[in-house]
PDB file of C-alpha atoms and ligand atoms in Angstrom:
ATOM      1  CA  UNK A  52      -2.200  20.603  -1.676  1.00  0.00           C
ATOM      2  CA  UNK A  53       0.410  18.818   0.614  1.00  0.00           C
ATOM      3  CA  UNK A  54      -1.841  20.198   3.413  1.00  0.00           C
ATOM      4  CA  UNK A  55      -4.612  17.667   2.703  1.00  0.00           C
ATOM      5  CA  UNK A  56      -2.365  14.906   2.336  1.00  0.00           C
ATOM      6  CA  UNK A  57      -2.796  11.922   5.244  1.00  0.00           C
ATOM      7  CA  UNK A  58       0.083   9.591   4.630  1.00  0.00           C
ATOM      8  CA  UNK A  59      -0.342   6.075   6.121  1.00  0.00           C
ATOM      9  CA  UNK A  60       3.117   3.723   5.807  1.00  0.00           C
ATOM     10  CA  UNK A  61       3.562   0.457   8.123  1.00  0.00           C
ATOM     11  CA  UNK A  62       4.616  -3.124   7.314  1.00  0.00           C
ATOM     12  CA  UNK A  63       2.627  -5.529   5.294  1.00  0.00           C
ATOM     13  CA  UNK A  64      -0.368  -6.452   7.472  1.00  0.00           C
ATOM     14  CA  UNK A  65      -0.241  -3.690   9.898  1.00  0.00           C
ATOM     15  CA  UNK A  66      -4.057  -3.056   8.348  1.00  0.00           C
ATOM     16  CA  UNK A  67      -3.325   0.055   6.028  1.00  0.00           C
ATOM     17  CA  UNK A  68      -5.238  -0.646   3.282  1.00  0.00           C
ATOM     18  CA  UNK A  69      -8.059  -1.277   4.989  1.00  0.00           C
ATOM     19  CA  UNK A  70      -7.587   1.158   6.881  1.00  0.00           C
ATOM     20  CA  UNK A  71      -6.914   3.791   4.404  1.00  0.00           C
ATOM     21  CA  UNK A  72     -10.003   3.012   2.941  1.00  0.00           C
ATOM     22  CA  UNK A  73     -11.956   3.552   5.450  1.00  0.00           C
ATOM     23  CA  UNK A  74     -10.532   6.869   6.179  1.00  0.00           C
ATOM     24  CA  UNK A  75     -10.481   7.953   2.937  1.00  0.00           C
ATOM     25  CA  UNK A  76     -14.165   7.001   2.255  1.00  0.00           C
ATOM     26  CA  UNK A  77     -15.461   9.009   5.897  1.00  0.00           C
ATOM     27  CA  UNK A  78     -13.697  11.902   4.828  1.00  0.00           C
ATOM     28  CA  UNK A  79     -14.708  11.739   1.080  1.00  0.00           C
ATOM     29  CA  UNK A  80     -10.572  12.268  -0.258  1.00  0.00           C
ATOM     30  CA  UNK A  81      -9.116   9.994  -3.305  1.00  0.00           C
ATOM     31  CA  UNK A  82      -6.999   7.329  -2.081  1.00  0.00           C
ATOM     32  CA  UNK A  83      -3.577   5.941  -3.524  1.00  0.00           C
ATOM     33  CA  UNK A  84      -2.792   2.442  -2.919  1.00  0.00           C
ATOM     34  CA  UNK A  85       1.351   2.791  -3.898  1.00  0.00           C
ATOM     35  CA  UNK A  86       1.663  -0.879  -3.077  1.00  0.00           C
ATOM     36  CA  UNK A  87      -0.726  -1.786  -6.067  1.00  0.00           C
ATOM     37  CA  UNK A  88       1.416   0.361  -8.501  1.00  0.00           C
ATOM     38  CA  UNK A  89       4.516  -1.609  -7.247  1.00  0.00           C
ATOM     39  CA  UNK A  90       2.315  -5.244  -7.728  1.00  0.00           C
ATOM     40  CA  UNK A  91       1.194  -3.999 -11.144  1.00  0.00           C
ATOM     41  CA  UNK A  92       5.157  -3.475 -12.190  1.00  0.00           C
ATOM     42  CA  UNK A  93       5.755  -6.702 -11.157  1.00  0.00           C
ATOM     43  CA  UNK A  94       2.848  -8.405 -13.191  1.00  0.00           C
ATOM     44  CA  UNK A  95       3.452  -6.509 -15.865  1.00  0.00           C
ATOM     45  CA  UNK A  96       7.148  -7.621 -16.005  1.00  0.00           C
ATOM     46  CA  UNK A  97       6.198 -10.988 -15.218  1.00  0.00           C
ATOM     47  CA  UNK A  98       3.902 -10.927 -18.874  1.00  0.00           C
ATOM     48  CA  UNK A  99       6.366  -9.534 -20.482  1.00  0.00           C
ATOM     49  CA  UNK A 100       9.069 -12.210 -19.361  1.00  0.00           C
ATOM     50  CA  UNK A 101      11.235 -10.123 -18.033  1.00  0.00           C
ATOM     51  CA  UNK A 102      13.609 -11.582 -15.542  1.00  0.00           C
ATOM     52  CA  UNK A 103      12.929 -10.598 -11.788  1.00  0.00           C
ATOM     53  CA  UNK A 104      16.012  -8.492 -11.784  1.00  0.00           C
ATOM     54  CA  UNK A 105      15.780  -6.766 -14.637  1.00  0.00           C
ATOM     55  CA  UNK A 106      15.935  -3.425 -13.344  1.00  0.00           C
ATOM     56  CA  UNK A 107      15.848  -1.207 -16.444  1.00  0.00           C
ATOM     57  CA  UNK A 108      13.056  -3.500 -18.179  1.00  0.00           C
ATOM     58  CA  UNK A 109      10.864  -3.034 -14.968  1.00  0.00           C
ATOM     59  CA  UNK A 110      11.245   1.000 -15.164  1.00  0.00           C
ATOM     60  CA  UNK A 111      10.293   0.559 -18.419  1.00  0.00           C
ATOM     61  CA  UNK A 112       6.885  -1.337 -17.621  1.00  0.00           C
ATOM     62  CA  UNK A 113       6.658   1.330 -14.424  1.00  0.00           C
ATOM     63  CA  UNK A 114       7.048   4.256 -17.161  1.00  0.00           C
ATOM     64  CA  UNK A 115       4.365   2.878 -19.339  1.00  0.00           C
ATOM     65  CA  UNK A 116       2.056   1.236 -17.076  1.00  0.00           C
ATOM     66  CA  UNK A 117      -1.520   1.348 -17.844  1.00  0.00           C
ATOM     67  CA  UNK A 118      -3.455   0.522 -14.766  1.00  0.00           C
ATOM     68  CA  UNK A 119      -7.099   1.284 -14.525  1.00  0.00           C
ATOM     69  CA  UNK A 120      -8.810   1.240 -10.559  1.00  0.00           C
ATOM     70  CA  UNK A 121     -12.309   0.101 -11.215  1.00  0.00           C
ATOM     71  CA  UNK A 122     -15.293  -0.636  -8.598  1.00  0.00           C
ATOM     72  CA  UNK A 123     -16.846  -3.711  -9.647  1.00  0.00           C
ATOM     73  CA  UNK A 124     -20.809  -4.962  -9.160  1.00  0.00           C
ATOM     74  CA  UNK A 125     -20.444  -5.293  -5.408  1.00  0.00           C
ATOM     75  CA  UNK A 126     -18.216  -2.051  -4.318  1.00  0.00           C
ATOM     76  CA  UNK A 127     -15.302  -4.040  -4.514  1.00  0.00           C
ATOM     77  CA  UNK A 128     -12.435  -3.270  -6.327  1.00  0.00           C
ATOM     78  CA  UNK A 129     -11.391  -4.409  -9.955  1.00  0.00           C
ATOM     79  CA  UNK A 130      -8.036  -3.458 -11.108  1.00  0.00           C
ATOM     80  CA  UNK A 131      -7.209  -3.712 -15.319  1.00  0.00           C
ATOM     81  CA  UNK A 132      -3.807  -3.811 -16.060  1.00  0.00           C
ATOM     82  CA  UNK A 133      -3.430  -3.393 -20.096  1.00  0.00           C
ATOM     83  CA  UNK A 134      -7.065  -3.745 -20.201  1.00  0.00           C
ATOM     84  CA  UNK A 135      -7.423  -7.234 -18.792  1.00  0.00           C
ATOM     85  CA  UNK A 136      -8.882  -8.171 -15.076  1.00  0.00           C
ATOM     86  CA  UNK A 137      -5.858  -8.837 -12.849  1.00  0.00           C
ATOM     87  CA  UNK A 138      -7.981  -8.187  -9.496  1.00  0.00           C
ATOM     88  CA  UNK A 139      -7.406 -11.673  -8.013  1.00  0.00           C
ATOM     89  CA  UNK A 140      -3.766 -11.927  -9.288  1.00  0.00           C
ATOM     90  CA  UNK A 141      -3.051  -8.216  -8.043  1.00  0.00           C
ATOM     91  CA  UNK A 142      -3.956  -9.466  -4.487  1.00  0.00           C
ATOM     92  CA  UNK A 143      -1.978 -12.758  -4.197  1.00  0.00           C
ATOM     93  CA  UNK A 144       0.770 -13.272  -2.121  1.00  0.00           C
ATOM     94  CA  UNK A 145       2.960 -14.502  -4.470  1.00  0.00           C
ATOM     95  CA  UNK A 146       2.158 -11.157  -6.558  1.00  0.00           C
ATOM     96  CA  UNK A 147       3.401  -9.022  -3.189  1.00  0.00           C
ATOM     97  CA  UNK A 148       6.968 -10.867  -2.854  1.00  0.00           C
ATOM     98  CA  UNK A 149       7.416  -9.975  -6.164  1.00  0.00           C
ATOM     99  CA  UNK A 150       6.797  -6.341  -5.676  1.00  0.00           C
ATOM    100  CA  UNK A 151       8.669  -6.253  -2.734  1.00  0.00           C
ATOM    101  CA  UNK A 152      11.894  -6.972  -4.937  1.00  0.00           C
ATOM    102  CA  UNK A 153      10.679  -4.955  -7.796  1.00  0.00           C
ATOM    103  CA  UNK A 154       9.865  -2.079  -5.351  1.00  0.00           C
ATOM    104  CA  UNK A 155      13.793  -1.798  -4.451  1.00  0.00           C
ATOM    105  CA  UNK A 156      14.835  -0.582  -7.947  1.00  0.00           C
ATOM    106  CA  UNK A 157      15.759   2.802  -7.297  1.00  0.00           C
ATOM    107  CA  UNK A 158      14.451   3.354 -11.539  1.00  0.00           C
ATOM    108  CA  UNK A 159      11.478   1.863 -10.592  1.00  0.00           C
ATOM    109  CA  UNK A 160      11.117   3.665  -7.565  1.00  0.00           C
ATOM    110  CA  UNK A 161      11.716   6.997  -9.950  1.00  0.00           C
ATOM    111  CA  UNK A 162       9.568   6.009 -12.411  1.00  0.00           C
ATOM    112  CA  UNK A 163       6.397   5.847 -10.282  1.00  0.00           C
ATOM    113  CA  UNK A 164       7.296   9.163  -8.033  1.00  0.00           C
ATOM    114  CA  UNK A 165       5.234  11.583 -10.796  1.00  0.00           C
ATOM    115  CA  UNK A 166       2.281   8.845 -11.121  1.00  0.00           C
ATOM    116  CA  UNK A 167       1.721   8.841  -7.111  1.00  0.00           C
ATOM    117  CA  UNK A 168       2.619  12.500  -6.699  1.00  0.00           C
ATOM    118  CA  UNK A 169      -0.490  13.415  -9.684  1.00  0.00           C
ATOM    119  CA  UNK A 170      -2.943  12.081  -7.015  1.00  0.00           C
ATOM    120  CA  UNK A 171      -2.417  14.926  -4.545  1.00  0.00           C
ATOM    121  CA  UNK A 172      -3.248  17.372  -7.664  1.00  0.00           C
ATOM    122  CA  UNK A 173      -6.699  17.828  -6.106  1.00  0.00           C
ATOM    123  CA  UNK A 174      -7.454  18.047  -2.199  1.00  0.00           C
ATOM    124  CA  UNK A 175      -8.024  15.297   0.135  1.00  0.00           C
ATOM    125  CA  UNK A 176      -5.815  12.269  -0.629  1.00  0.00           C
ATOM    126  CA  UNK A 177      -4.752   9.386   1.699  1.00  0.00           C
ATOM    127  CA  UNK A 178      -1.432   7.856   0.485  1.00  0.00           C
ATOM    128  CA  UNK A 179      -0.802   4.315   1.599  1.00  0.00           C
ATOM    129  CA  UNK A 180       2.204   2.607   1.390  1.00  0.00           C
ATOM    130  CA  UNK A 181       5.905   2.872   2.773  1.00  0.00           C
ATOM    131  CA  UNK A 182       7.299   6.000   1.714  1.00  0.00           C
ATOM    132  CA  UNK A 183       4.256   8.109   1.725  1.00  0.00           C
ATOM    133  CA  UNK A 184       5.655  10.638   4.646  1.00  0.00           C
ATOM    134  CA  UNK A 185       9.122   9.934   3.880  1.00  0.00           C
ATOM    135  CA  UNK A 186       9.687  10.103   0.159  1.00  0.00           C
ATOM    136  CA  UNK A 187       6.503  10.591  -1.782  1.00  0.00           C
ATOM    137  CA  UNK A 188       4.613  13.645  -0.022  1.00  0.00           C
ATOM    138  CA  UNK A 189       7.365  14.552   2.715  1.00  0.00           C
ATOM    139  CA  UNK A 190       4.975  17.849   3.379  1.00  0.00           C
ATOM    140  CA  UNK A 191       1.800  15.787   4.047  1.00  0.00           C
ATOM    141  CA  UNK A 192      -0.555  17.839   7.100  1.00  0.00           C
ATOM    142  CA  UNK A 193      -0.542  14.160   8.546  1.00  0.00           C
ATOM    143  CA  UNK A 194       1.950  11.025   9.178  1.00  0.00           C
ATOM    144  CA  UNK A 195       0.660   7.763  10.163  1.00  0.00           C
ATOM    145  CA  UNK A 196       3.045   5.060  10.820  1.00  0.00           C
ATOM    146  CA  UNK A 197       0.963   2.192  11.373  1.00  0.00           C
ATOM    147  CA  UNK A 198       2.134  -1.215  13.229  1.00  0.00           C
ATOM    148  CA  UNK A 199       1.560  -4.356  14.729  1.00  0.00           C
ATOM    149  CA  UNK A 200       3.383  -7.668  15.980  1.00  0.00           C
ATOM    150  CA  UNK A 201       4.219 -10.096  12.995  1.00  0.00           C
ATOM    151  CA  UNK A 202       2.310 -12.882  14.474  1.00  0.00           C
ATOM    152  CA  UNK A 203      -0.852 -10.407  14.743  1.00  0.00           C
ATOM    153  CA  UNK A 204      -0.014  -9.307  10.924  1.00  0.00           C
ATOM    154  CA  UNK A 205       0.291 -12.900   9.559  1.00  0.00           C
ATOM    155  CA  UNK A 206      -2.560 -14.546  11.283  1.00  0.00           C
ATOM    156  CA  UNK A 207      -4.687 -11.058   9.419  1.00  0.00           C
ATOM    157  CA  UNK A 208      -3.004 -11.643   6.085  1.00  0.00           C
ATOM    158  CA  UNK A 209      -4.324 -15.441   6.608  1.00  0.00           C
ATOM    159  CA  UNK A 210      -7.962 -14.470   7.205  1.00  0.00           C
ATOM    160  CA  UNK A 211      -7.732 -11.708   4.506  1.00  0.00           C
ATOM    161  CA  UNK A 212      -6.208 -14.181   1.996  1.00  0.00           C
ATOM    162  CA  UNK A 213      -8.861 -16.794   2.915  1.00  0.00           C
ATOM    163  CA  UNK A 214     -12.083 -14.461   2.671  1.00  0.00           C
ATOM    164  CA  UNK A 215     -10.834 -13.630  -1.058  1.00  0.00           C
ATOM    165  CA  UNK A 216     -11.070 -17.489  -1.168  1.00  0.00           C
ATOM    166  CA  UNK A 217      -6.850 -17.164  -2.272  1.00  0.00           C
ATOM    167  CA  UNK A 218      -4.476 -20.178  -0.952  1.00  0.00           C
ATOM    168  CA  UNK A 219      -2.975 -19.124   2.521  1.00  0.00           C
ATOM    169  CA  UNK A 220      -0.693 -21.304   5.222  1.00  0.00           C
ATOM    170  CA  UNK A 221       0.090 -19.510   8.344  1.00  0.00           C
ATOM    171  CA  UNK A 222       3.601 -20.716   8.634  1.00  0.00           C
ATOM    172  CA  UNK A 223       4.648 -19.694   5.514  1.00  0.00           C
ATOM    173  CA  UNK A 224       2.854 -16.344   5.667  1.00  0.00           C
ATOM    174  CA  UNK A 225       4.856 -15.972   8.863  1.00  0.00           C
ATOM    175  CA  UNK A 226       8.043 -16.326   7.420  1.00  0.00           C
ATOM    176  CA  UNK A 227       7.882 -14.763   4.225  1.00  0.00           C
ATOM    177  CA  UNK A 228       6.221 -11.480   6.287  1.00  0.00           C
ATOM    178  CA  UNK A 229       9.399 -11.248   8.007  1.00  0.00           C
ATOM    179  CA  UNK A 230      11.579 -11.513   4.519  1.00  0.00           C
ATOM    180  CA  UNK A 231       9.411  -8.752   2.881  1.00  0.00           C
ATOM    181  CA  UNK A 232       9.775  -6.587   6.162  1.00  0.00           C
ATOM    182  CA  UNK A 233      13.902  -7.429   6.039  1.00  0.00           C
ATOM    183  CA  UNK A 234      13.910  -6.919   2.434  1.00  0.00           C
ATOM    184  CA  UNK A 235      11.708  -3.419   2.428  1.00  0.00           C
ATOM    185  CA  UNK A 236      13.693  -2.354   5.496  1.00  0.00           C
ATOM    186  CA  UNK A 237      17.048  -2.804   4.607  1.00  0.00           C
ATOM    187  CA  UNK A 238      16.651  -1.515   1.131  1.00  0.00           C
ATOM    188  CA  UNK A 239      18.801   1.299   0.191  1.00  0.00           C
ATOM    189  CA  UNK A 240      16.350   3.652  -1.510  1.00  0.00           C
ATOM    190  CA  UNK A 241      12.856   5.004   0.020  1.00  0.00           C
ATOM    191  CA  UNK A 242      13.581   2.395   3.152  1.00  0.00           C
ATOM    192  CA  UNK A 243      10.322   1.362   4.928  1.00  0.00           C
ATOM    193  CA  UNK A 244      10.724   3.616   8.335  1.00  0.00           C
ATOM    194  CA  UNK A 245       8.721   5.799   9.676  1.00  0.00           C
ATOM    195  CA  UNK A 246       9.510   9.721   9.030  1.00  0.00           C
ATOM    196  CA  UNK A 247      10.451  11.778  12.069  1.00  0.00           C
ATOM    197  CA  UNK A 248       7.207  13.664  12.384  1.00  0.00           C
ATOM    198  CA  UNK A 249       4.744  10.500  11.881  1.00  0.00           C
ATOM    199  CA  UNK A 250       2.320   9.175  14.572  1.00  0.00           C
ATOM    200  CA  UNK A 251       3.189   5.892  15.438  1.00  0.00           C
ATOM    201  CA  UNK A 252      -0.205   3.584  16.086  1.00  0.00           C
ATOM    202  CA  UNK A 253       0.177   0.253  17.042  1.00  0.00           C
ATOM    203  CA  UNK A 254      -2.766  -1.778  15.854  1.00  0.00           C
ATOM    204  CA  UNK A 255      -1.712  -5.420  17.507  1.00  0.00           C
ATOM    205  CA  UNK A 256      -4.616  -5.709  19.597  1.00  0.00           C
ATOM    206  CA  UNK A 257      -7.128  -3.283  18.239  1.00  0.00           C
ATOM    207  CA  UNK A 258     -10.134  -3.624  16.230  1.00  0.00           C
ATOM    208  CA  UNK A 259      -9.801  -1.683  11.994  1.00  0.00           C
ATOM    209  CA  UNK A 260     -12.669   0.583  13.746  1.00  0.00           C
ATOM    210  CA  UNK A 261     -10.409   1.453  16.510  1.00  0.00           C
ATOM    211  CA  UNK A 262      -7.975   2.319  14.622  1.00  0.00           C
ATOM    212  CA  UNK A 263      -9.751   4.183  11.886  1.00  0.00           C
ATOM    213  CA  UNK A 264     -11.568   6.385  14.602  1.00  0.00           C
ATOM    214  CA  UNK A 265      -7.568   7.354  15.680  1.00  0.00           C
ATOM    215  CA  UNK A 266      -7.084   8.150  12.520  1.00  0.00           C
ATOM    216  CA  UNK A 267      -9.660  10.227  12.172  1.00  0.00           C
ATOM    217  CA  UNK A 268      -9.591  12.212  15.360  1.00  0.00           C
ATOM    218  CA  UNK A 269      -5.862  13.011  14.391  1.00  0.00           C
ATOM    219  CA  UNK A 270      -7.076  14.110  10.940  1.00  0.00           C
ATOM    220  CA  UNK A 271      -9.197  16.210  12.936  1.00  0.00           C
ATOM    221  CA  UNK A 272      -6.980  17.693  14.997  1.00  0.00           C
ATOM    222  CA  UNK A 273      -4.863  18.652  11.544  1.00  0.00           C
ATOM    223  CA  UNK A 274      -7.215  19.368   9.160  1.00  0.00           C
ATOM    224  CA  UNK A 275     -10.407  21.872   8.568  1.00  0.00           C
ATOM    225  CA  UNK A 276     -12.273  18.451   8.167  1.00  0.00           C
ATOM    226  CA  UNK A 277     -15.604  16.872  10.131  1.00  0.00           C
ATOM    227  CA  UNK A 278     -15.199  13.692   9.080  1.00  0.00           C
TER     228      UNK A 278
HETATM  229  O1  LIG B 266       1.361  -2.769   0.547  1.00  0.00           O
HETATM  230  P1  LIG B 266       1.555  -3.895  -0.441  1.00  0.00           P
HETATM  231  O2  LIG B 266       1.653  -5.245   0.212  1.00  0.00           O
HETATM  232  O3  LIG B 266       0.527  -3.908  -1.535  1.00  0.00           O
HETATM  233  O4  LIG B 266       2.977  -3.602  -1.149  1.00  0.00           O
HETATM  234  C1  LIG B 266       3.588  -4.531  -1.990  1.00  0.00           C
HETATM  235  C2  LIG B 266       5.103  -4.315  -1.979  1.00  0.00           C
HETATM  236  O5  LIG B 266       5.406  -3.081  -2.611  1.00  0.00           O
HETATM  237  C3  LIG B 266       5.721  -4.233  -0.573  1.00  0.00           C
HETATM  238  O6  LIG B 266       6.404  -5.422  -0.229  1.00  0.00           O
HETATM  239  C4  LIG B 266       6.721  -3.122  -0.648  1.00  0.00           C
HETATM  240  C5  LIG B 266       6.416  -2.388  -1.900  1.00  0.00           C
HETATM  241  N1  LIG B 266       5.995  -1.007  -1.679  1.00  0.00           N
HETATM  242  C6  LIG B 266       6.972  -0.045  -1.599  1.00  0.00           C
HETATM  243  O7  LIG B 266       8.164  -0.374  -1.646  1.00  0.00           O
HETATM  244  N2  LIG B 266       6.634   1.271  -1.474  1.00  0.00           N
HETATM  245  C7  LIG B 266       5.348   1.628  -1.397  1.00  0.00           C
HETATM  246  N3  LIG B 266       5.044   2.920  -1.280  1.00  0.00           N
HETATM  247  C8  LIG B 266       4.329   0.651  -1.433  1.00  0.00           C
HETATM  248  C9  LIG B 266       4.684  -0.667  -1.573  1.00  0.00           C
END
């Protein structure tokens, strides 16, 4: 199935999830947001009291996570974790630092790779995250490695954070954009790069529908798809 695979990686805010979305909904595949799986570990830990660096107690919660991807009233999304509504939590800043460290625990890292890897069991699937091309589906028909300047991915975190009607400051978003990028960069397992045979797009600049369209001409190029 690795054929009709489209893995899209890039920094936090370079626009993937939108993005991947989008792409995934014109061309009617499943998507896989990895970064979700990553926040759910972390909340999960977090309700279980776990301490942030308690790697083996994390895999555990990663092992038997119970996630549910929902699409609420108005085609937005509503994510149960355990059965309870963590939608708003899920999205919050705070909730992707704490992924971030979570998400460089090589046994947490393991104990997702089967759950992400089950999505590609049917065609059509867009994987987005940070080691879709590298680590998860290294044989995916297309690599996207999607970018943009940190002040351009800050000031889009800001206005995504504030539509959801969640706390933002632009400062701080700044700053802790550039720790999340050290921290998923420099990590020693499934480091954020791109893999050798990705497409590089570089979004600063460029509207989601610009980018999308890229997207989709490449998938075209790749795929038996008319998206
Ligand atoms: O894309 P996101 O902001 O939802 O991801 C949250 C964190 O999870 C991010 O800081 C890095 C980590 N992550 C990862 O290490 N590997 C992935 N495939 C996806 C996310």
């Amino acid at each position: 199935m690795s054929d009709t695979i489209i893995a899209i990686d890039g920094p936090s805010g370079s626009g993937k999830g939108t993005i991947s979305r989008r792409v995934a909904a014109r061309l009617g595949w499943r998507l896989l947001d990895s970064g979700a799986l990553y926040r759910l570990v972390a909340l999960g830990g977090a309700a279980r009291g776990l301490d942030p660096s308690d790697e083996s107690g994390h895999a555990q919660v990663a092992t038997t996570l119970d996630a549910r991807f929902e699409v609420n009233e108005r085609g937005g999304e509503r994510v149960l974790l355990d059965g309870a509504d963590v939608t708003r939590e899920l999205r919050a800043e705070t909730t992707g630092n704490m992924a971030s460290v979570v998400a460089a625990m090589p046994a947490v890292r393991a104990a997702l790779l089967g759950r992400q890897r089950a999505y590609a069991e049917a065609a059509g699937l867009v994987a987005d995250g940070r080691d879709m091309g590298t680590v998860v589906f290294p044989d995916a028909g297309l690599k996207v490695f999607l970018t943009a300047s940190a002040d351009e991915r800050a000031r889009r975190r800001y206005n995504q954070l504030k539509e959801k009607g969640l706390p933002a400051n632009l400062a701080g978003l700044s700053q802790e954009i550039l720790e999340r990028d050290r921290r998923d960069s420099a990590r020693s397992v499934a480091p954020l790069r791109p893999a050798a045979d990705a497409v590089v797009i570089d979004s600063t600049g460029c509207t989601i529908e610009e980018v999308v369209a890229q997207v989709l001409s490449l998938a075209r190029l790749r795929f038996p798809v008319n998206p």
